[in-house]
Short mmCIF file of C-alpha atoms in Angstrom, two decimals:
data_model
loop_
_atom_site.label_atom_id
_atom_site.label_comp_id
_atom_site.label_asym_id
_atom_site.label_seq_id
_atom_site.Cartn_x
_atom_site.Cartn_y
_atom_site.Cartn_z
CA MET A 74 42.51 -27.17 -75.38
CA ASP A 75 43.76 -30.39 -73.75
CA LEU A 76 45.35 -31.34 -77.08
CA LEU A 77 47.09 -27.95 -77.20
CA LEU A 78 48.43 -28.38 -73.66
CA SER A 79 49.69 -31.91 -74.31
CA SER A 80 51.36 -30.69 -77.52
CA VAL A 81 53.18 -27.88 -75.70
CA GLU A 82 54.15 -30.29 -72.91
CA ARG A 83 55.54 -32.75 -75.44
CA ILE A 84 57.55 -30.03 -77.18
CA LEU A 85 59.09 -28.99 -73.86
CA ASP A 86 59.97 -32.60 -73.02
CA LEU A 87 61.70 -33.04 -76.36
CA TRP A 88 63.31 -29.59 -76.49
CA PRO A 89 66.94 -30.70 -75.85
CA PHE A 90 66.63 -33.38 -78.53
CA LEU A 91 64.97 -30.99 -80.97
CA GLU A 92 67.79 -28.50 -80.46
CA LYS A 93 70.40 -31.16 -81.14
CA TYR A 94 68.57 -32.42 -84.21
CA PHE A 95 68.04 -29.01 -85.80
CA GLN A 96 71.62 -27.95 -85.23
CA GLU A 97 72.37 -30.24 -88.15
CA GLU A 98 69.40 -29.05 -90.25
CA GLU A 99 69.41 -25.78 -92.16
CA CYS A 100 65.77 -24.70 -92.20
CA LEU A 101 63.59 -21.96 -90.72
CA LEU A 102 62.07 -24.31 -88.11
CA GLY A 103 65.55 -25.30 -86.97
CA LYS A 104 66.48 -21.66 -86.32
CA LYS A 105 63.28 -21.17 -84.29
CA VAL A 106 63.93 -24.20 -82.12
CA GLN A 107 67.46 -23.01 -81.42
CA ASP A 108 66.21 -19.56 -80.42
CA PRO A 109 65.84 -19.53 -76.58
CA GLU A 110 62.98 -17.03 -76.89
CA TYR A 111 60.79 -19.76 -78.40
CA HIS A 112 61.70 -22.02 -75.50
CA LEU A 113 60.75 -19.27 -73.04
CA TYR A 114 57.33 -18.59 -74.55
CA SER A 115 56.58 -22.30 -74.93
CA TYR A 116 57.19 -22.70 -71.21
CA LEU A 117 55.04 -19.64 -70.40
CA ALA A 118 52.21 -21.05 -72.55
CA TYR A 119 52.52 -24.35 -70.69
CA ILE A 120 52.24 -22.61 -67.29
CA LEU A 121 49.11 -20.68 -68.22
CA LEU A 122 47.40 -23.50 -70.10
CA HIS A 123 48.12 -25.95 -67.28
CA LYS A 124 46.16 -23.79 -64.83
CA LEU A 125 43.14 -23.71 -67.11
CA MET A 126 43.24 -27.34 -68.18
CA GLY A 127 43.02 -28.69 -64.65
CA TYR A 128 39.58 -27.13 -64.32
CA THR A 129 38.52 -28.02 -67.87
CA ILE A 130 39.22 -31.71 -67.22
CA TYR A 131 37.46 -31.54 -63.85
CA PHE A 132 34.27 -30.05 -65.35
CA GLN A 133 34.13 -32.77 -68.02
CA ASP A 134 33.27 -35.35 -65.36
CA PRO A 135 29.57 -36.16 -65.97
CA HIS A 136 28.98 -37.29 -62.37
CA LEU A 137 29.74 -34.03 -60.55
CA LEU A 138 27.23 -32.64 -58.07
CA TYR A 139 26.08 -29.06 -58.45
CA ASP A 140 27.52 -27.88 -55.12
CA GLU A 141 30.91 -29.43 -56.01
CA VAL A 142 30.92 -27.50 -59.29
CA GLU A 143 30.16 -24.25 -57.50
CA ALA A 144 33.02 -24.75 -55.03
CA LYS A 145 35.46 -25.55 -57.85
CA ILE A 146 34.43 -22.47 -59.85
CA ARG A 147 35.03 -20.26 -56.83
CA GLU A 148 38.39 -21.94 -56.26
CA GLY A 149 39.46 -21.25 -59.87
CA TYR A 150 38.45 -17.59 -59.69
CA LEU A 151 40.36 -17.14 -56.43
CA LEU A 152 43.41 -18.95 -57.81
CA PHE A 153 43.76 -16.59 -60.78
CA SER A 154 42.81 -13.44 -58.87
CA LYS A 155 45.34 -14.02 -56.08
CA MET A 156 48.11 -14.06 -58.69
CA LEU A 157 47.24 -10.41 -59.33
CA LEU A 158 46.38 -9.06 -55.88
CA LYS A 159 48.81 -7.35 -53.54
CA LYS A 160 49.94 -9.32 -50.48
CA GLN A 161 47.66 -7.48 -48.05
CA TYR A 162 44.60 -8.44 -50.10
CA GLN A 163 45.42 -12.13 -50.62
CA ASP A 164 43.09 -13.36 -47.85
CA LEU A 165 39.94 -11.55 -48.95
CA ASP A 166 36.74 -13.57 -49.27
CA PHE A 167 35.44 -14.59 -52.67
CA GLU A 168 32.51 -12.17 -52.53
CA VAL A 169 34.87 -9.19 -52.06
CA ILE A 170 37.32 -10.29 -54.76
CA HIS A 171 34.47 -10.97 -57.19
CA GLU A 172 33.44 -7.29 -56.92
CA ILE A 173 36.82 -6.05 -58.22
CA ASN A 174 36.57 -4.73 -61.76
CA PHE A 175 39.61 -6.33 -63.42
CA ALA A 176 38.43 -5.06 -66.83
CA ASP A 177 39.18 -1.41 -65.98
CA PRO A 178 42.79 -0.61 -64.95
CA ASN A 179 41.70 2.93 -64.11
CA ASN A 180 39.17 1.68 -61.60
CA GLU A 181 39.90 2.75 -58.00
CA ASP A 182 39.77 -0.83 -56.63
CA PHE A 183 42.01 -2.09 -59.45
CA GLN A 184 44.68 0.53 -58.75
CA GLU A 185 44.46 -0.02 -55.00
CA MET A 186 44.39 -3.82 -54.85
CA VAL A 187 46.10 -5.15 -58.00
CA SER A 188 49.89 -5.52 -57.97
CA ASP A 189 52.04 -3.28 -60.13
CA PHE A 190 54.47 -4.82 -62.59
CA GLU A 191 57.35 -5.33 -60.13
CA ASP A 192 55.18 -6.95 -57.47
CA PHE A 193 53.51 -9.19 -60.04
CA LYS A 194 56.88 -10.22 -61.49
CA GLN A 195 58.25 -11.10 -58.07
CA ASN A 196 55.14 -13.08 -57.13
CA PHE A 197 54.99 -14.92 -60.47
CA SER A 198 58.72 -15.74 -60.54
CA LEU A 199 58.51 -17.18 -57.00
CA ARG A 200 55.87 -19.60 -58.25
CA TYR A 201 57.80 -20.47 -61.42
CA PRO A 202 61.53 -19.86 -60.86
CA ARG A 203 62.48 -21.63 -64.10
CA LEU A 204 60.95 -18.73 -66.02
CA GLU A 205 63.73 -16.39 -64.83
CA VAL A 206 66.36 -18.92 -65.93
CA LEU A 207 64.90 -18.98 -69.45
CA ILE A 208 64.65 -15.18 -69.56
CA GLU A 209 68.35 -14.91 -68.66
CA GLU A 210 69.17 -17.37 -71.45
CA VAL A 211 67.38 -15.13 -73.97
CA ILE A 212 69.19 -12.00 -72.78
CA ASN A 213 72.58 -13.74 -72.76
CA SER A 214 72.07 -14.99 -76.31
CA ASN A 215 70.92 -11.57 -77.54
CA PRO A 216 71.64 -8.52 -75.31
CA LYS A 217 69.35 -6.40 -77.50
CA ARG A 218 66.41 -8.37 -76.10
CA TRP A 219 66.81 -6.85 -72.63
CA SER A 220 63.09 -5.95 -72.71
CA ILE A 221 62.06 -9.61 -72.89
CA ARG A 222 61.53 -9.79 -69.12
CA LYS A 223 58.93 -7.03 -69.13
CA GLU A 224 57.24 -8.47 -72.24
CA CYS A 225 57.05 -11.96 -70.75
CA TYR A 226 55.52 -10.95 -67.41
CA SER A 227 53.22 -8.42 -69.10
CA HIS A 228 51.85 -11.17 -71.35
CA ALA A 229 51.29 -13.39 -68.32
CA LYS A 230 49.51 -10.64 -66.39
CA GLU A 231 47.31 -9.74 -69.36
CA PHE A 232 46.37 -13.40 -69.86
CA ILE A 233 45.30 -13.75 -66.21
CA ILE A 234 43.24 -10.54 -66.40
CA GLN A 235 41.49 -11.80 -69.53
CA VAL A 236 40.73 -15.14 -67.83
CA LEU A 237 39.20 -13.36 -64.83
CA ASN A 238 37.14 -11.04 -67.04
CA SER A 239 35.89 -14.00 -69.07
CA MET A 240 35.02 -15.97 -65.92
CA LYS A 241 33.22 -13.02 -64.38
CA GLU A 242 31.24 -12.47 -67.58
CA ARG A 243 30.13 -16.11 -67.78
CA LEU A 244 29.75 -17.16 -64.13
CA PRO A 245 26.19 -16.80 -62.77
CA PHE A 246 27.07 -15.53 -59.29
CA LYS A 247 24.79 -12.49 -59.71
CA ASP A 248 21.94 -14.36 -61.39
CA ASP A 249 18.73 -14.02 -59.38
CA ILE A 250 17.77 -17.71 -59.55
CA TYR A 251 21.32 -18.78 -58.71
CA VAL A 252 21.46 -16.52 -55.64
CA LYS A 253 18.05 -17.63 -54.37
CA SER A 254 18.73 -21.31 -55.07
CA GLN A 255 21.51 -21.34 -52.48
CA VAL A 256 18.83 -22.13 -49.87
CA ILE A 257 18.58 -25.70 -51.18
CA PHE A 258 22.11 -26.48 -49.90
CA LEU A 259 20.93 -26.02 -46.27
CA ARG A 260 24.00 -23.96 -45.33
CA GLU A 261 22.11 -21.05 -43.77
CA LYS A 262 21.36 -21.18 -40.05
CA THR A 263 17.84 -19.81 -40.56
CA CYS A 264 15.16 -20.92 -43.00
CA LYS A 265 14.50 -18.28 -45.67
CA VAL A 266 10.81 -18.92 -46.19
CA SER A 267 10.28 -15.94 -48.54
CA VAL A 268 13.05 -17.18 -50.86
CA TRP A 269 11.49 -20.66 -51.04
CA ARG A 270 8.14 -19.09 -51.99
CA GLU A 271 9.78 -16.99 -54.71
CA LEU A 272 11.51 -20.08 -56.12
CA ALA A 273 8.19 -21.92 -56.17
CA LEU A 274 6.51 -19.06 -58.05
CA ALA A 275 9.36 -19.07 -60.57
CA SER A 276 8.97 -22.85 -61.07
CA LEU A 277 5.29 -23.33 -61.84
CA ASN A 278 6.08 -26.44 -63.85
CA ILE A 279 7.47 -28.01 -60.64
CA ILE A 280 5.08 -26.58 -58.03
CA THR A 281 1.78 -26.46 -59.90
CA LYS A 282 -1.35 -24.59 -58.82
CA GLU A 283 -2.79 -27.86 -57.52
CA GLN A 284 0.24 -28.27 -55.23
CA GLU A 285 0.35 -24.71 -53.86
CA VAL A 286 -1.49 -25.57 -50.63
CA LYS A 287 0.56 -28.70 -50.00
CA PHE A 288 3.79 -26.80 -50.69
CA SER A 289 2.79 -24.03 -48.25
CA GLU A 290 1.98 -26.55 -45.50
CA GLU A 291 5.28 -28.38 -46.07
CA LEU A 292 7.18 -25.11 -45.92
CA ASP A 293 5.59 -24.19 -42.57
CA ILE A 294 6.63 -27.55 -41.08
CA PHE A 295 10.05 -27.29 -42.74
CA GLU A 296 10.61 -23.90 -41.08
CA ILE A 297 9.80 -25.33 -37.64
CA ASN A 298 12.21 -28.25 -38.07
CA TYR A 299 14.85 -26.38 -40.07
CA LYS A 300 17.45 -26.01 -37.30
CA LEU A 301 17.52 -29.77 -36.74
CA ILE A 302 17.66 -30.44 -40.50
CA HIS A 303 20.44 -27.90 -40.99
CA GLN A 304 22.49 -29.28 -38.10
CA ALA A 305 22.05 -32.89 -39.25
CA HIS A 306 23.23 -32.04 -42.77
CA ILE A 307 26.20 -29.91 -41.67
CA ASN A 308 27.45 -32.66 -39.34
CA SER A 309 27.13 -35.41 -41.95
CA GLU A 310 29.00 -36.27 -45.14
CA ILE A 311 25.84 -37.01 -47.11
CA SER A 312 25.60 -35.27 -50.49
CA ILE A 313 22.88 -32.70 -50.93
CA ILE A 314 21.11 -34.93 -53.48
CA LYS A 315 20.89 -37.82 -51.00
CA ARG A 316 19.83 -35.41 -48.26
CA TRP A 317 16.86 -34.23 -50.32
CA GLU A 318 16.04 -37.84 -51.17
CA ILE A 319 15.78 -38.51 -47.43
CA LEU A 320 13.73 -35.32 -46.88
CA SER A 321 11.37 -36.20 -49.74
CA LYS A 322 9.48 -38.58 -47.42
CA ASN A 323 8.17 -35.63 -45.40
CA TYR A 324 8.72 -32.73 -47.81
CA GLY A 325 7.78 -34.03 -51.25
CA CYS A 326 7.11 -30.65 -52.89
CA LEU A 327 10.21 -28.98 -51.46
CA SER A 328 12.30 -31.96 -52.47
CA ARG A 329 11.06 -31.85 -56.07
CA LEU A 330 11.83 -28.13 -56.27
CA ALA A 331 15.32 -28.62 -54.79
CA LYS A 332 16.14 -31.49 -57.16
CA ALA A 333 14.96 -29.46 -60.15
CA LEU A 334 17.36 -26.66 -59.19
CA LEU A 335 20.17 -29.18 -58.67
CA VAL A 336 20.06 -30.34 -62.29
CA LEU A 337 21.04 -26.96 -63.73
CA PRO A 338 23.59 -27.90 -66.45
CA TYR A 339 27.19 -26.86 -65.86
CA SER A 340 28.65 -28.48 -68.96
CA SER A 341 27.49 -29.85 -72.32
CA THR A 342 30.25 -32.50 -72.29
CA PRO A 343 28.03 -35.47 -71.28
CA VAL A 344 25.59 -34.70 -74.10
CA GLU A 345 28.40 -34.28 -76.64
CA SER A 346 29.97 -37.57 -75.59
CA ILE A 347 26.68 -39.40 -76.26
CA PHE A 348 26.78 -38.25 -79.89
CA SER A 349 30.25 -39.77 -80.15
CA GLU A 350 28.93 -43.05 -78.74
CA PHE A 351 26.38 -43.25 -81.57
CA LYS A 352 29.23 -44.06 -83.96
CA VAL A 353 30.02 -47.22 -82.01
CA TYR A 354 26.57 -48.66 -82.64
CA LYS A 355 25.45 -47.12 -85.92
CA THR A 356 28.27 -48.15 -88.24
CA PRO A 357 28.27 -48.40 -92.07
CA TYR A 358 27.49 -52.11 -91.60
CA ARG A 359 24.50 -51.34 -89.33
CA ASN A 360 23.14 -48.23 -91.01
CA GLN A 361 19.56 -49.60 -90.91
CA LEU A 362 19.53 -49.65 -87.10
CA SER A 363 16.27 -48.05 -85.93
CA LYS A 364 16.32 -45.05 -83.63
CA GLU A 365 14.55 -47.10 -80.94
CA SER A 366 17.26 -49.79 -81.01
CA LEU A 367 19.96 -47.14 -81.05
CA GLU A 368 18.40 -45.41 -78.05
CA ALA A 369 18.09 -48.72 -76.16
CA SER A 370 21.77 -49.54 -76.85
CA ILE A 371 22.94 -46.16 -75.54
CA ILE A 372 20.78 -46.36 -72.41
CA SER A 373 21.95 -49.92 -71.69
CA GLU A 374 25.59 -48.85 -71.89
CA GLN A 375 25.02 -45.80 -69.69
CA ALA A 376 23.17 -47.88 -67.10
CA LEU A 377 26.34 -49.89 -66.54
CA LYS A 378 28.33 -46.70 -65.89
CA ILE A 379 25.81 -44.90 -63.68
CA ASP A 380 25.62 -45.40 -59.94
CA GLN A 381 22.39 -47.35 -59.46
CA GLU A 382 21.40 -45.04 -56.61
CA THR A 383 21.05 -42.19 -59.08
CA LEU A 384 18.89 -44.32 -61.40
CA LEU A 385 15.68 -43.89 -59.42
CA PRO A 386 12.55 -46.06 -59.85
CA LEU A 387 10.61 -42.93 -60.84
CA MET A 388 13.03 -42.37 -63.75
CA LEU A 389 12.57 -45.94 -64.99
CA GLU A 390 8.81 -45.69 -64.61
CA SER A 391 8.74 -42.46 -66.64
CA TYR A 392 10.85 -44.07 -69.35
CA HIS A 393 8.54 -47.12 -69.59
CA ARG A 394 5.52 -44.81 -69.71
CA LEU A 395 7.01 -43.01 -72.72
CA TRP A 396 7.34 -46.29 -74.58
CA GLU A 397 3.79 -47.37 -73.64
CA ASN A 398 2.38 -44.07 -74.93
CA LYS A 399 4.40 -44.45 -78.11
CA ASP A 400 3.06 -47.99 -78.68
CA GLN A 401 -0.49 -46.79 -78.09
CA LYS A 402 -0.10 -43.95 -80.58
CA GLU A 403 1.31 -46.30 -83.20
CA GLU A 404 -1.56 -48.74 -82.62
CA LYS A 405 -4.15 -45.96 -83.03
CA LEU A 406 -2.42 -44.75 -86.17
CA GLU A 407 -2.42 -48.26 -87.63
CA ASN A 408 -6.11 -48.73 -86.78
CA SER A 409 -6.99 -45.43 -88.40
CA ARG A 410 -5.14 -46.49 -91.57
CA LEU A 411 -6.99 -49.82 -91.68
CA THR A 412 -10.31 -48.03 -91.15
CA SER A 413 -9.60 -45.59 -93.96
CA PHE A 414 -8.76 -48.44 -96.33
CA SER A 415 -11.90 -50.36 -95.43
#
């Protein structure tokens, strides 16, 4: 989509020169470029794509923290929804706006809170006054296209509604684990002990049966000290990941559970980019490169890009253990082969 946006942006930048060039060329493309309606819809496409692309680029950053992603998602949903809502509903909280059913125009909330065509047109044209200038150019060049104004704003409104419906369908704000996992951000003034226990039961691979007693004892102490912990975090600028790293000294089980919930993936971009990096190392001239050497090359490159604070000793230890186990398996396999031959 970023390529599409940059293409539309480039066309708009070159529009005056394209018009001048195609005035001297007799071809179908030349007639389209000279038609102000194409200019109008190119600009409308640029407006709408630009709003989406800002968030697309933001979410491609592989070093975002989970709470930052959540805040940005809420911001995007509010940005698009407020372009539709009537003035008296512009300051509603996210939770209220998220409940509006934008997919059903006959819905009572939709009819009450969403702007009609005239209000939407006025609001949209205030944001993008150049759109009205281009609409007037179309009408002046062809008076029969007097309906272009309604068509243009209707397309814009429909696009925004589709974006909101798509976001609402995909965003996990009603997911049970997502809702419960909000406790790990330490925003609440009181400790929700029951929620922590439910999260532990849903994460038996993190809090095993052998750790149930220790987890329960930690949670009791955590509840007693929660007000101080909450206040310390709210008044500081420490990220939630670093906060749980600090808390891990006294709350090891809770910290492991919190960190596990913090690694919920928000984008596949980092994984996809790694596949692209393979081509740098495994070229036609190095097509015999073993998978172990390829893996080591990728990890070495990533280590230079990653903040060393996020590359924890435990991670390195786990990685070395994998290689030790692999070497031991290969040694056993080789011994079994020699034994079978003998």
